[in-house]
Coordinates of C-alpha atoms and ligand atoms in Angstrom, one line a residue:
M832 CA -42.5 -76.1 -52.1
A833 CA -39.8 -77.2 -54.6
L834 CA -37.3 -77.3 -51.7
F835 CA -39.6 -79.4 -49.7
K836 CA -40.1 -81.9 -52.6
N837 CA -36.4 -82.0 -53.1
L838 CA -35.7 -82.7 -49.5
F839 CA -38.2 -85.6 -49.1
S840 CA -37.9 -87.4 -52.4
K841 CA -35.5 -90.3 -52.9
P842 CA -32.1 -89.4 -54.2
L843 CA -30.9 -91.1 -57.4
S844 CA -27.2 -91.5 -58.1
V845 CA -24.6 -92.7 -60.5
Q846 CA -20.8 -93.0 -60.5
L847 CA -19.0 -91.1 -63.2
T848 CA -15.3 -91.4 -64.1
V849 CA -13.3 -88.7 -65.8
T850 CA -11.7 -90.3 -68.9
S851 CA -10.4 -87.3 -70.7
N852 CA -6.6 -86.6 -70.4
N853 CA -7.5 -82.9 -69.8
G854 CA -9.6 -83.8 -66.7
F855 CA -13.0 -82.3 -66.1
H856 CA -12.0 -78.8 -67.0
L857 CA -13.7 -75.4 -67.4
R858 CA -15.3 -75.9 -70.9
P859 CA -17.0 -79.2 -70.3
V860 CA -17.9 -78.2 -66.7
A861 CA -19.7 -75.2 -68.1
Q862 CA -21.8 -77.3 -70.5
F863 CA -22.5 -79.7 -67.7
A864 CA -23.6 -76.9 -65.3
S865 CA -25.7 -75.3 -67.9
L866 CA -27.7 -78.5 -68.4
A867 CA -27.9 -79.1 -64.7
K868 CA -29.4 -75.6 -64.3
S869 CA -32.2 -76.5 -66.6
F870 CA -33.6 -78.9 -64.0
S871 CA -35.4 -77.8 -60.9
C872 CA -34.3 -80.8 -58.9
Q873 CA -31.1 -80.8 -56.7
V874 CA -28.0 -81.9 -58.6
T875 CA -24.9 -82.5 -56.6
A876 CA -21.5 -84.1 -57.1
T877 CA -19.5 -85.8 -54.4
F878 CA -15.8 -86.5 -54.7
K879 CA -13.8 -87.8 -51.7
D880 CA -15.5 -86.0 -48.8
T881 CA -16.7 -83.0 -50.7
T882 CA -20.2 -82.5 -52.0
V883 CA -20.9 -79.5 -54.3
D884 CA -23.8 -78.1 -56.3
T885 CA -23.2 -78.9 -59.9
K886 CA -25.4 -76.0 -61.1
S887 CA -22.5 -73.6 -60.3
V888 CA -19.4 -73.8 -62.5
N889 CA -17.0 -72.6 -59.9
T890 CA -18.2 -75.0 -57.2
L891 CA -18.1 -78.0 -59.6
L892 CA -14.7 -76.8 -60.8
S893 CA -13.4 -76.7 -57.2
L894 CA -13.5 -80.5 -57.1
S895 CA -10.5 -80.4 -59.5
L896 CA -11.4 -83.7 -61.1
E897 CA -8.6 -85.2 -63.1
K898 CA -8.3 -88.2 -65.4
G899 CA -9.2 -91.4 -63.5
D900 CA -11.2 -89.6 -60.7
T901 CA -14.6 -91.1 -60.0
F902 CA -17.3 -88.9 -58.5
T903 CA -20.9 -89.5 -57.5
L904 CA -23.6 -87.6 -59.3
V905 CA -26.8 -87.3 -57.2
T906 CA -30.2 -85.9 -58.3
R907 CA -33.1 -85.5 -56.0
G908 CA -36.6 -84.0 -56.6
K909 CA -38.7 -83.2 -59.7
K910 CA -37.6 -85.1 -62.8
A911 CA -34.6 -86.5 -60.9
N912 CA -34.5 -89.5 -63.2
E913 CA -34.6 -87.5 -66.4
A914 CA -31.9 -85.2 -65.0
L915 CA -29.6 -88.1 -64.0
Q916 CA -30.0 -89.8 -67.4
K917 CA -29.4 -86.6 -69.4
L918 CA -26.4 -85.5 -67.3
Q919 CA -24.9 -88.9 -67.5
L920 CA -25.2 -89.0 -71.3
L921 CA -23.8 -85.5 -71.6
F922 CA -20.9 -86.3 -69.3
W923 CA -19.9 -89.4 -71.4
T924 CA -20.2 -87.3 -74.6
L925 CA -18.1 -84.5 -73.2
M926 CA -15.4 -87.0 -72.1
Q927 CA -15.4 -88.7 -75.5
S928 CA -15.3 -85.5 -77.5
D929 CA -12.8 -83.6 -75.4
K930 CA -9.8 -83.1 -77.7
E931 CA -6.4 -83.4 -76.1
I932 CA -4.2 -80.4 -76.9
R933 CA -0.8 -81.9 -77.8
Q934 CA 2.5 -80.2 -77.5
I935 CA 3.6 -79.0 -80.9
E936 CA 6.8 -80.8 -81.9
K937 CA 9.8 -78.5 -82.2
T938 CA 12.0 -78.5 -85.3
V939 CA 15.8 -78.5 -84.8
H940 CA 17.4 -75.1 -85.0
R941 CA 21.0 -73.9 -85.8
Y942 CA 21.0 -70.4 -84.4
E943 CA 24.3 -68.9 -83.3
G944 CA 23.0 -66.3 -80.9
S945 CA 22.0 -67.0 -77.3
I946 CA 18.8 -69.0 -76.9
V947 CA 15.9 -68.9 -74.5
E948 CA 14.0 -72.2 -74.8
G949 CA 10.2 -72.2 -74.6
E950 CA 7.1 -74.2 -75.3
I951 CA 5.2 -73.5 -78.6
I952 CA 1.7 -72.1 -78.3
S953 CA 1.2 -71.2 -81.9
E954 CA 3.6 -71.7 -84.8
G955 CA 5.2 -68.9 -86.8
I956 CA 8.3 -66.7 -86.9
A957 CA 8.9 -63.1 -86.0
I958 CA 11.8 -60.7 -85.9
A959 CA 11.1 -57.5 -84.0
S960 CA 11.9 -55.6 -80.8
V961 CA 10.3 -56.8 -77.6
Y962 CA 7.7 -54.7 -75.8
N963 CA 6.6 -55.1 -72.2
Y964 CA 2.9 -55.3 -71.7
S965 CA 1.6 -52.1 -70.1
T966 CA -1.9 -50.9 -69.5
K967 CA -3.7 -47.7 -68.6
E968 CA -7.0 -47.2 -67.0
V969 CA -9.5 -45.2 -69.0
Q970 CA -12.8 -43.8 -67.6
H971 CA -15.9 -43.6 -69.8
K972 CA -19.3 -42.3 -69.2
S973 CA -21.7 -45.1 -68.4
D974 CA -25.4 -45.0 -67.5
M975 CA -25.4 -48.7 -66.5
D976 CA -25.8 -49.9 -63.0
F977 CA -24.1 -53.1 -61.8
K978 CA -26.9 -55.5 -62.7
E979 CA -27.3 -54.0 -66.2
A980 CA -23.5 -54.3 -66.7
L981 CA -23.6 -57.9 -65.6
H982 CA -26.5 -58.8 -68.0
K983 CA -24.9 -56.9 -70.8
S984 CA -21.6 -58.9 -70.3
M985 CA -23.4 -62.2 -70.1
D986 CA -25.3 -61.3 -73.2
E987 CA -22.1 -60.5 -75.1
L988 CA -20.6 -63.8 -74.1
E989 CA -23.7 -65.7 -75.2
T990 CA -23.6 -64.0 -78.6
L991 CA -19.9 -64.7 -79.0
Y992 CA -20.7 -68.3 -78.2
A993 CA -23.7 -68.5 -80.5
I994 CA -22.0 -67.0 -83.5
Q995 CA -18.9 -69.1 -83.2
K996 CA -20.7 -72.3 -82.3
E997 CA -19.2 -74.0 -85.3
E998 CA -15.6 -73.2 -84.2
D999 CA -13.4 -75.0 -81.6
N1000 CA -13.0 -72.0 -79.4
A1001 CA -16.7 -71.2 -78.9
G1002 CA -16.8 -73.2 -75.6
I1003 CA -14.6 -70.6 -74.0
Y1004 CA -17.4 -68.0 -74.2
L1005 CA -20.0 -70.4 -72.8
A1006 CA -17.6 -71.2 -69.9
Q1007 CA -17.0 -67.6 -69.1
R1008 CA -20.7 -66.9 -69.3
E1009 CA -21.5 -69.7 -66.9
L1010 CA -18.7 -68.4 -64.5
L1011 CA -20.1 -64.9 -64.6
S1012 CA -23.6 -66.1 -64.2
S1013 CA -22.8 -68.1 -61.0
L1014 CA -20.6 -65.5 -59.4
G1015 CA -22.9 -62.6 -60.5
S1016 CA -26.0 -64.2 -59.0
E1017 CA -24.2 -64.2 -55.6
S1018 CA -23.0 -60.5 -56.0
Q1019 CA -25.0 -57.4 -55.5
S1020 CA -22.2 -54.9 -56.3
L1021 CA -19.0 -54.7 -58.3
A1022 CA -17.0 -54.7 -55.0
R1023 CA -18.6 -58.0 -54.0
L1024 CA -18.0 -59.5 -57.5
E1025 CA -14.4 -58.5 -57.3
E1026 CA -14.1 -60.0 -53.8
R1027 CA -15.6 -63.3 -55.0
I1028 CA -13.3 -63.4 -58.0
K1029 CA -10.3 -62.9 -55.8
E1030 CA -11.5 -65.8 -53.5
E1031 CA -12.1 -68.1 -56.5
S1032 CA -8.8 -67.2 -58.2
K1033 CA -6.9 -67.8 -55.0
K1034 CA -8.2 -71.4 -54.9
L1035 CA -6.8 -72.1 -58.4
L1036 CA -3.4 -70.7 -57.5
G1037 CA -0.8 -73.4 -58.2
S1038 CA -3.4 -76.0 -59.1
K1039 CA -3.7 -77.7 -62.5
L1040 CA -6.4 -75.0 -63.4
D1041 CA -4.1 -72.1 -62.5
S1042 CA -4.2 -70.7 -66.0
K1043 CA -8.0 -70.4 -65.7
R1044 CA -7.4 -67.5 -63.3
S1045 CA -7.2 -65.3 -66.4
D1046 CA -10.8 -66.2 -67.3
Y1047 CA -11.9 -64.7 -63.9
Q1048 CA -10.0 -61.5 -64.6
D1049 CA -11.4 -61.4 -68.1
I1050 CA -15.0 -61.5 -67.0
L1051 CA -14.4 -58.9 -64.4
Q1052 CA -12.9 -56.6 -66.9
R1053 CA -15.9 -57.1 -69.2
V1054 CA -18.3 -56.0 -66.5
K1055 CA -16.1 -53.1 -65.5
K1056 CA -15.9 -51.9 -69.0
H1057 CA -19.7 -51.5 -69.1
L1058 CA -19.5 -49.6 -65.9
G1059 CA -17.1 -47.1 -67.5
L1060 CA -13.8 -48.5 -66.2
E1061 CA -11.7 -49.8 -69.0
I1062 CA -8.2 -51.2 -68.8
Q1063 CA -6.6 -50.5 -72.1
I1064 CA -3.3 -52.0 -73.3
T1065 CA -0.9 -49.6 -74.9
F1066 CA 0.8 -50.7 -78.0
P1067 CA 3.7 -49.3 -80.1
D1068 CA 2.9 -48.3 -83.6
T1069 CA 5.8 -50.3 -85.1
P1070 CA 6.0 -54.1 -85.3
F1071 CA 6.7 -55.6 -81.8
I1072 CA 6.9 -58.9 -79.9
L1073 CA 4.7 -58.6 -76.8
L1074 CA 6.2 -59.8 -73.5
C1075 CA 3.7 -60.5 -70.8
R1076 CA 3.2 -62.6 -67.7
D1077 CA -0.2 -63.7 -69.1
L1078 CA -2.8 -62.2 -71.3
L1079 CA -6.5 -62.3 -70.8
P1080 CA -8.5 -64.2 -73.4
G1081 CA -10.6 -61.1 -74.2
E1082 CA -7.4 -59.1 -75.0
I1083 CA -6.5 -61.2 -78.0
D1084 CA -9.1 -59.6 -80.2
N1085 CA -7.5 -56.1 -79.6
L1086 CA -4.1 -57.5 -80.3
L1087 CA -5.3 -58.4 -83.8
R1088 CA -5.8 -54.7 -84.5
T1089 CA -2.2 -53.8 -83.7
K1090 CA 1.2 -54.4 -85.3
V1091 CA 1.9 -57.4 -83.1
A1092 CA 4.5 -59.8 -84.7
G1093 CA 4.5 -62.3 -81.9
V1094 CA 3.8 -63.0 -78.2
I1095 CA 5.9 -64.5 -75.4
L1096 CA 4.0 -65.3 -72.3
K1097 CA 5.7 -66.3 -69.0
E1098 CA 2.9 -67.8 -67.0
T1099 CA 0.4 -69.6 -69.1
S1100 CA -0.1 -73.1 -70.3
I1101 CA -0.6 -74.4 -73.9
H1102 CA -4.1 -75.5 -72.6
S1103 CA -5.2 -72.1 -71.4
H1104 CA -8.0 -70.2 -73.1
T1105 CA -5.5 -67.5 -74.0
A1106 CA -3.4 -70.1 -75.8
I1107 CA -6.4 -71.5 -77.6
L1108 CA -7.4 -68.0 -78.8
L1109 CA -3.8 -67.2 -79.9
R1110 CA -3.8 -70.3 -82.0
A1111 CA -7.2 -69.5 -83.5
A1112 CA -5.9 -66.0 -84.3
G1113 CA -2.7 -67.4 -85.8
I1114 CA -0.4 -65.2 -83.7
C1115 CA 3.1 -66.7 -83.4
S1116 CA 3.6 -67.3 -79.7
L1117 CA 5.6 -69.1 -77.1
V1118 CA 5.6 -69.7 -73.3
A1119 CA 9.1 -68.7 -72.2
D1120 CA 10.9 -66.9 -69.4
T1121 CA 10.4 -63.3 -70.4
T1122 CA 12.5 -62.0 -67.5
K1123 CA 15.7 -62.6 -69.4
L1124 CA 14.6 -60.2 -72.2
T1125 CA 14.8 -56.4 -72.0
Q1126 CA 12.5 -53.8 -73.4
N1127 CA 13.3 -52.8 -77.1
E1128 CA 15.9 -55.5 -77.8
T1129 CA 15.5 -57.1 -81.2
V1130 CA 15.1 -60.9 -81.1
I1131 CA 14.0 -63.7 -83.3
L1132 CA 11.0 -65.5 -82.1
D1133 CA 11.0 -68.9 -83.8
A1134 CA 7.8 -70.7 -82.8
H1135 CA 8.7 -73.6 -85.0
S1136 CA 11.8 -74.5 -83.0
G1137 CA 10.4 -73.1 -79.8
V1138 CA 13.1 -70.6 -79.1
V1139 CA 13.8 -66.9 -78.7
V1140 CA 17.2 -65.9 -80.2
R1141 CA 18.9 -63.0 -78.3
T1142 CA 21.7 -61.1 -80.0
P1143 CA 21.2 -63.0 -83.3
S1144 CA 24.2 -63.2 -85.6
S1145 CA 23.9 -61.9 -89.2
N1146 CA 23.5 -65.5 -90.3
D1147 CA 20.6 -66.0 -87.9
T1148 CA 18.8 -62.9 -89.1
E1149 CA 19.3 -63.8 -92.7
K1150 CA 17.9 -67.3 -92.2
A1151 CA 14.9 -66.1 -90.2
T1152 CA 14.2 -63.3 -92.6
E1153 CA 14.1 -65.7 -95.5
H1154 CA 11.7 -67.9 -93.6
L1155 CA 9.5 -65.0 -92.6
E1156 CA 9.3 -63.6 -96.1
Q1157 CA 8.1 -66.9 -97.4
A1158 CA 5.4 -67.0 -94.8
V1159 CA 4.3 -63.4 -95.4
A1160 CA 4.1 -64.0 -99.2
Q1161 CA 2.0 -67.1 -98.6
K1162 CA -0.3 -65.2 -96.2
A1163 CA -0.7 -62.3 -98.6
L1164 CA -1.6 -64.6 -101.4
S1165 CA -4.5 -66.2 -99.5
A1166 CA -5.5 -62.9 -98.0
T1167 CA -5.9 -61.1 -101.4
K1168 CA -7.6 -64.2 -102.9
R1169 CA -10.3 -64.1 -100.3
F1170 CA -11.6 -60.8 -101.8
K1171 CA -11.6 -62.3 -105.3
P1172 CA -14.7 -64.1 -106.6
A1173 CA -14.7 -67.9 -106.3
L1174 CA -14.6 -69.3 -109.9
T1175 CA -14.8 -73.1 -110.5
T1176 CA -12.2 -74.7 -112.8
H1177 CA -14.9 -74.2 -115.5
G1178 CA -15.0 -70.4 -114.8
K1179 CA -18.4 -70.5 -113.1
H1180 CA -18.8 -67.8 -110.4
I1181 CA -20.2 -69.3 -107.1
K1182 CA -21.3 -66.5 -104.7
V1183 CA -19.9 -66.9 -101.2
F1184 CA -22.0 -65.1 -98.6
A1185 CA -21.9 -65.0 -94.8
N1186 CA -24.2 -66.1 -92.0
V1187 CA -24.1 -63.3 -89.5
A1188 CA -25.8 -62.3 -86.2
D1189 CA -24.9 -58.7 -85.6
I1190 CA -22.9 -55.7 -86.7
S1191 CA -19.7 -57.1 -85.5
S1192 CA -20.0 -60.4 -87.3
A1193 CA -21.2 -58.5 -90.4
K1194 CA -18.0 -56.4 -90.3
T1195 CA -15.9 -59.5 -89.9
A1196 CA -17.7 -61.1 -92.8
K1197 CA -16.7 -58.1 -94.9
D1198 CA -13.1 -58.3 -93.9
E1199 CA -13.1 -62.0 -94.7
G1200 CA -14.2 -61.4 -98.2
A1201 CA -18.0 -62.2 -98.1
E1202 CA -19.9 -61.0 -101.2
G1203 CA -23.1 -60.4 -99.2
I1204 CA -25.2 -61.7 -96.3
G1205 CA -27.0 -64.9 -97.0
L1206 CA -28.5 -65.3 -93.6
L1207 CA -28.9 -62.6 -90.9
R1208 CA -30.0 -64.5 -87.8
S1209 CA -32.0 -61.6 -86.4
E1210 CA -32.8 -63.4 -83.1
F1211 CA -29.2 -62.7 -81.9
L1212 CA -29.5 -59.0 -82.4
F1213 CA -31.2 -58.3 -79.1
K1214 CA -30.8 -61.1 -76.6
A1215 CA -31.5 -59.5 -73.2
V1216 CA -34.3 -57.0 -73.4
K1217 CA -37.0 -56.3 -76.0
P1218 CA -35.6 -53.6 -78.3
S1219 CA -37.6 -50.5 -79.3
L1220 CA -38.6 -49.9 -82.9
E1221 CA -35.9 -47.2 -83.2
K1222 CA -33.2 -49.5 -81.8
Q1223 CA -34.1 -52.3 -84.2
Q1224 CA -34.1 -49.9 -87.2
K1225 CA -30.7 -48.5 -86.2
A1226 CA -29.2 -52.1 -85.9
Y1227 CA -30.6 -53.2 -89.3
K1228 CA -29.4 -50.0 -91.0
E1229 CA -25.9 -50.4 -89.7
I1230 CA -25.8 -53.9 -91.2
F1231 CA -27.5 -52.9 -94.4
D1232 CA -24.9 -50.2 -95.0
I1233 CA -22.1 -52.8 -95.2
F1234 CA -23.4 -55.0 -98.1
N1235 CA -25.5 -54.6 -101.2
D1236 CA -27.0 -58.1 -101.1
I1237 CA -28.6 -59.0 -97.8
T1238 CA -31.1 -61.7 -96.7
V1239 CA -32.7 -61.1 -93.3
R1240 CA -34.5 -63.9 -91.6
T1241 CA -37.4 -62.9 -89.3
L1242 CA -37.1 -64.0 -85.7
D1243 CA -36.4 -67.7 -85.4
V1244 CA -37.2 -68.4 -81.8
G1245 CA -38.3 -71.7 -80.2
G1246 CA -36.6 -75.1 -80.2
D1247 CA -33.0 -74.5 -79.1
K1248 CA -33.3 -70.8 -79.3
A1249 CA -35.0 -68.7 -76.6
L1250 CA -35.3 -65.0 -75.9
P1251 CA -36.1 -64.0 -72.3
Y1252 CA -38.7 -61.4 -73.4
I1253 CA -40.7 -63.9 -75.5
Q1254 CA -42.9 -66.3 -73.5
I1255 CA -43.5 -69.6 -75.1
P1256 CA -45.5 -72.1 -73.0
T1257 CA -43.4 -75.2 -72.0
E1258 CA -43.6 -77.9 -74.6
E1259 CA -42.9 -81.6 -74.5
N1260 CA -41.2 -81.5 -77.9
P1261 CA -40.1 -77.9 -78.5
F1262 CA -38.4 -78.8 -81.8
L1263 CA -41.8 -79.8 -83.1
G1264 CA -43.6 -76.9 -81.5
V1265 CA -43.9 -73.2 -81.7
R1266 CA -40.8 -72.4 -83.7
G1267 CA -39.8 -69.8 -86.3
V1268 CA -42.7 -68.5 -88.4
R1269 CA -45.2 -70.3 -86.1
L1270 CA -44.4 -67.9 -83.3
F1271 CA -46.2 -65.1 -85.2
R1272 CA -49.6 -66.8 -84.8
T1273 CA -49.3 -66.1 -81.1
H1274 CA -47.1 -63.0 -81.2
P1275 CA -48.1 -61.0 -84.3
E1276 CA -47.0 -57.8 -82.6
L1277 CA -43.4 -59.0 -82.6
L1278 CA -43.4 -59.6 -86.3
E1279 CA -45.2 -56.4 -87.0
E1280 CA -42.5 -54.4 -85.2
Q1281 CA -39.6 -56.3 -86.7
L1282 CA -40.9 -55.9 -90.2
H1283 CA -41.6 -52.2 -89.7
A1284 CA -38.0 -51.7 -88.5
I1285 CA -36.6 -53.7 -91.4
F1286 CA -38.7 -51.7 -93.9
L1287 CA -37.6 -48.4 -92.4
A1288 CA -33.9 -49.4 -92.4
A1289 CA -34.1 -50.8 -95.9
Q1290 CA -35.3 -47.5 -97.5
N1291 CA -34.8 -48.2 -101.2
R1292 CA -32.4 -51.1 -100.8
P1293 CA -33.6 -54.3 -102.6
I1294 CA -33.1 -56.5 -99.6
K1295 CA -34.6 -60.0 -99.2
I1296 CA -36.7 -61.2 -96.3
M1297 CA -37.2 -64.8 -95.5
F1298 CA -39.4 -66.7 -93.0
P1299 CA -38.0 -69.6 -91.0
M1300 CA -39.5 -73.0 -90.4
V1301 CA -42.2 -72.7 -93.1
S1302 CA -44.0 -76.0 -93.6
T1303 CA -47.1 -75.1 -95.7
V1304 CA -47.7 -72.7 -98.6
E1305 CA -50.5 -71.0 -96.6
E1306 CA -48.0 -70.2 -93.8
F1307 CA -45.9 -68.3 -96.4
T1308 CA -48.8 -66.4 -98.2
K1309 CA -50.4 -65.4 -94.9
T1310 CA -47.1 -64.1 -93.5
K1311 CA -46.3 -62.3 -96.7
S1312 CA -49.6 -60.5 -96.8
F1313 CA -49.2 -59.6 -93.1
A1314 CA -45.9 -58.0 -94.1
Q1315 CA -47.6 -56.1 -97.0
N1316 CA -50.3 -54.9 -94.6
V1317 CA -47.6 -53.6 -92.2
A1318 CA -46.1 -51.7 -95.1
K1319 CA -49.5 -50.3 -96.1
K1320 CA -50.3 -49.3 -92.6
H1321 CA -47.1 -47.3 -92.3
Q1322 CA -47.2 -46.1 -96.0
I1323 CA -43.9 -47.6 -96.9
D1324 CA -43.1 -48.7 -100.5
I1325 CA -41.8 -52.3 -100.3
S1326 CA -42.0 -53.1 -104.0
H1327 CA -38.2 -53.6 -104.1
I1328 CA -38.2 -56.2 -101.3
R1329 CA -38.4 -59.9 -102.2
F1330 CA -39.8 -62.6 -99.9
G1331 CA -38.7 -66.2 -99.6
I1332 CA -38.5 -69.1 -97.2
M1333 CA -35.9 -71.2 -95.5
I1334 CA -36.2 -74.9 -96.5
E1335 CA -35.9 -76.6 -93.2
V1336 CA -39.1 -78.7 -93.0
P1337 CA -39.3 -81.8 -95.2
S1338 CA -42.9 -81.1 -96.2
V1339 CA -41.6 -78.3 -98.4
L1340 CA -39.9 -80.9 -100.7
F1341 CA -43.4 -82.1 -101.7
L1342 CA -44.9 -78.7 -102.2
L1343 CA -42.3 -77.1 -104.4
E1344 CA -44.6 -76.5 -107.4
A1345 CA -47.1 -74.6 -105.3
F1346 CA -44.3 -72.7 -103.4
D1347 CA -42.7 -71.8 -106.7
A1348 CA -45.8 -69.9 -107.7
V1349 CA -45.6 -67.6 -104.6
V1350 CA -42.0 -67.3 -103.3
D1351 CA -39.2 -65.2 -104.8
F1352 CA -36.3 -67.4 -103.5
Y1353 CA -35.3 -70.3 -101.2
S1354 CA -32.5 -70.8 -98.8
I1355 CA -31.8 -74.3 -97.7
G1356 CA -31.2 -74.7 -93.9
T1357 CA -29.4 -78.0 -93.8
N1358 CA -29.0 -77.9 -90.1
D1359 CA -32.7 -78.2 -89.4
L1360 CA -33.5 -80.1 -92.6
T1361 CA -31.2 -82.9 -91.6
Q1362 CA -32.6 -82.9 -88.1
Y1363 CA -36.1 -83.4 -89.4
L1364 CA -35.2 -85.8 -92.2
F1365 CA -33.7 -88.2 -89.7
A1366 CA -35.9 -87.3 -86.7
I1367 CA -32.7 -86.7 -84.6
E1368 CA -32.7 -83.5 -82.5
R1369 CA -29.7 -81.4 -83.6
T1370 CA -28.6 -80.7 -80.0
H1371 CA -28.9 -84.4 -78.9
P1372 CA -25.9 -85.2 -76.8
L1373 CA -25.5 -88.8 -78.1
L1374 CA -27.4 -89.1 -81.4
K1375 CA -26.0 -87.4 -84.4
A1376 CA -27.5 -87.5 -87.9
D1377 CA -25.0 -87.9 -90.8
A1378 CA -24.7 -84.4 -92.3
L1379 CA -23.1 -85.9 -95.4
S1380 CA -25.8 -88.6 -95.9
P1381 CA -27.0 -89.2 -99.5
V1382 CA -30.5 -88.5 -98.2
V1383 CA -29.5 -84.9 -97.6
F1384 CA -28.0 -84.5 -101.1
S1385 CA -31.0 -86.2 -102.6
A1386 CA -33.3 -83.7 -100.8
I1387 CA -31.2 -80.8 -102.2
E1388 CA -31.3 -82.4 -105.7
T1389 CA -35.1 -82.5 -105.5
I1390 CA -35.1 -78.8 -104.8
T1391 CA -32.7 -77.7 -107.4
K1392 CA -34.3 -79.9 -110.1
Q1393 CA -37.9 -78.9 -109.4
T1394 CA -37.7 -75.2 -108.7
T1395 CA -37.3 -72.3 -111.1
K1396 CA -36.6 -69.8 -108.3
P1397 CA -33.1 -69.0 -107.0
V1398 CA -31.8 -71.4 -104.3
S1399 CA -29.0 -70.8 -101.9
I1400 CA -27.8 -72.9 -99.0
C1401 CA -27.0 -71.5 -95.6
G1402 CA -26.8 -74.5 -93.3
E1403 CA -23.4 -75.7 -92.1
L1404 CA -23.1 -78.2 -95.0
A1405 CA -22.2 -75.2 -97.3
G1406 CA -18.9 -74.8 -95.5
N1407 CA -18.1 -78.5 -95.4
R1408 CA -15.2 -79.2 -97.7
D1409 CA -16.4 -82.7 -98.4
A1410 CA -19.8 -81.4 -99.5
I1411 CA -18.8 -78.5 -101.7
P1412 CA -18.1 -80.4 -104.9
K1413 CA -21.4 -82.3 -104.6
L1414 CA -23.4 -79.2 -103.9
L1415 CA -22.0 -77.5 -107.0
S1416 CA -22.7 -80.6 -109.1
L1417 CA -26.4 -80.3 -107.9
G1418 CA -26.6 -76.7 -109.2
I1419 CA -26.1 -74.7 -106.1
E1420 CA -24.7 -71.3 -107.0
T1421 CA -24.9 -69.3 -103.8
M1422 CA -23.4 -70.6 -100.5
S1423 CA -23.7 -68.8 -97.1
V1424 CA -21.2 -69.8 -94.5
S1425 CA -19.8 -68.6 -91.2
P1426 CA -17.5 -65.5 -91.7
K1427 CA -14.3 -67.5 -90.7
S1428 CA -15.0 -70.2 -93.4
I1429 CA -15.3 -67.8 -96.3
A1430 CA -11.7 -67.9 -97.5
Q1431 CA -11.6 -71.7 -97.2
T1432 CA -14.9 -72.2 -99.0
K1433 CA -13.8 -70.0 -101.9
E1434 CA -10.6 -72.0 -102.1
E1435 CA -12.5 -75.3 -102.2
I1436 CA -14.8 -73.9 -104.9
R1437 CA -11.7 -72.9 -107.0
N1438 CA -10.7 -76.6 -107.0
V1439 CA -14.0 -77.9 -108.4
Ligands
PEP969 C1 -30.4 -74.2 -90.6 O1 -31.3 -74.7 -90.0 O2 -29.7 -74.9 -91.4 C2 -30.1 -72.8 -90.4 C3 -29.2 -72.2 -91.1 O3 -30.7 -72.1 -89.4 P1 -30.3 -72.2 -87.9 O4 -29.1 -73.0 -87.8 O5 -30.2 -70.8 -87.4 O6 -31.5 -72.9 -87.3
MG970 MG1 -32.8 -73.5 -88.9

């Protein structure tokens, strides 16, 4: 029926021109395809004589659109007009916001040894022996079939995207997820997926998108790992400089757990996802001709000057060592400081907690110096299938074991967050619809099971539970008594558990006196609060509310002045260096930020 409608309705079209210097590359293409997929109408793009379906990342990518190219976007069928408008807006925004990756300028060097020139990926200096990339295949036991492995891999990529949304490299995971989703939907077996990946990679060979071939290999390895076939890289246990043709983006994380001093890649570009992740990880690296280097020879990798120094003279080594020692001392200083409490210049301790989504981000938060968890976004714990009570209890317990001070938010689904196993009827305005705590009116069994699991995992720990999107006092009191009844039913003592709310809905600002009489604490969610104060959807492609507007600070001041209960802040504003002094002056004493922002947030606080 939909096909019929699409075939016989009038097509709508618009001409779009690529204006970003990077072209229409994988990350923006993935966002575009993801939006196109949300419409049931046909959405195609025509460039020169080729027409492709834009709902599939790899077909859209195959147009190889570069700066200055104009293509025709055509929509046909149900909501064709809306699709055209929204995709056009998104395309313009993607073009405008696509940051150009510039070549890092090289400093002049005066080395006496022989030099191999390269291009800088990520700045730094290393002196170590070189080690050629080598792998071994390891077989694990796995109970998953191909489809399960595929879903598990997509789920992991979605979580990686969701928890790093605030960072520059998050788009890589969305792009890989979209690639896997389109190739996976065409494949019924691992062999077929491998075949498709081979075909698609072949098309990119020698093209401007050549370096994206490693993304294809990366997603394949992710699926294979879940099927029990893992390719492991072997690393020496002394410091080394890794030599490699190219690395897969997914391998960078493993590298961080080794004694890697630097990386030299032969065939990548400074724009590749591997390069972006090497920069994000701060690993000193170059693109250079590795064939000239031999296993175990000691070299200087100077990724400020963009050179590898072979057979360095004693002068070269002395200079490089001095440079390296300075960098190591600087790094050690900020690393140890991240575990120290953040005291303002007046000696006031401001607690810096983390916003986490699962066990892995909780562990990262610990390593980054978080003093607790200010927001556990529980909706990201189980994204593909509904978990059993036991699975939930185990996941919560693992996280509760890491920190003493933990605030868990009950499921916050609806609006921009969906879970495949929770059905919410389609709404015209989902951000104003069944979201957060409102979901439990229609799905009380979900809340019951979640609370039961949290109570069992908490045992005697004094954890905090908060409800999202609360807009009236009654909503809170009803949900809290529901929780008490769950505890009673299962005979669990929850006298040590405190209950609070997220402040995300402006109505709460006018009800603080009444809320104060019933809640134990508040956590301000500035992401949603700002959205609702300005009536601008937080995911809108064109409109953007000013996160640093005096209106937002005035709302926070209203809260801190009127309430006698503890208030923390867990929206993105807490990690914004321009906001921190103001937030402290308004009396905020606990901030919860993304794990990667902890050290920097503490440093900012120390300057206030
Ligand atoms: C917020 O709204 O500020 C918040 C922290 O919650 P989320 O971003 O998960 O909606
Ligand atoms: Mg929110």
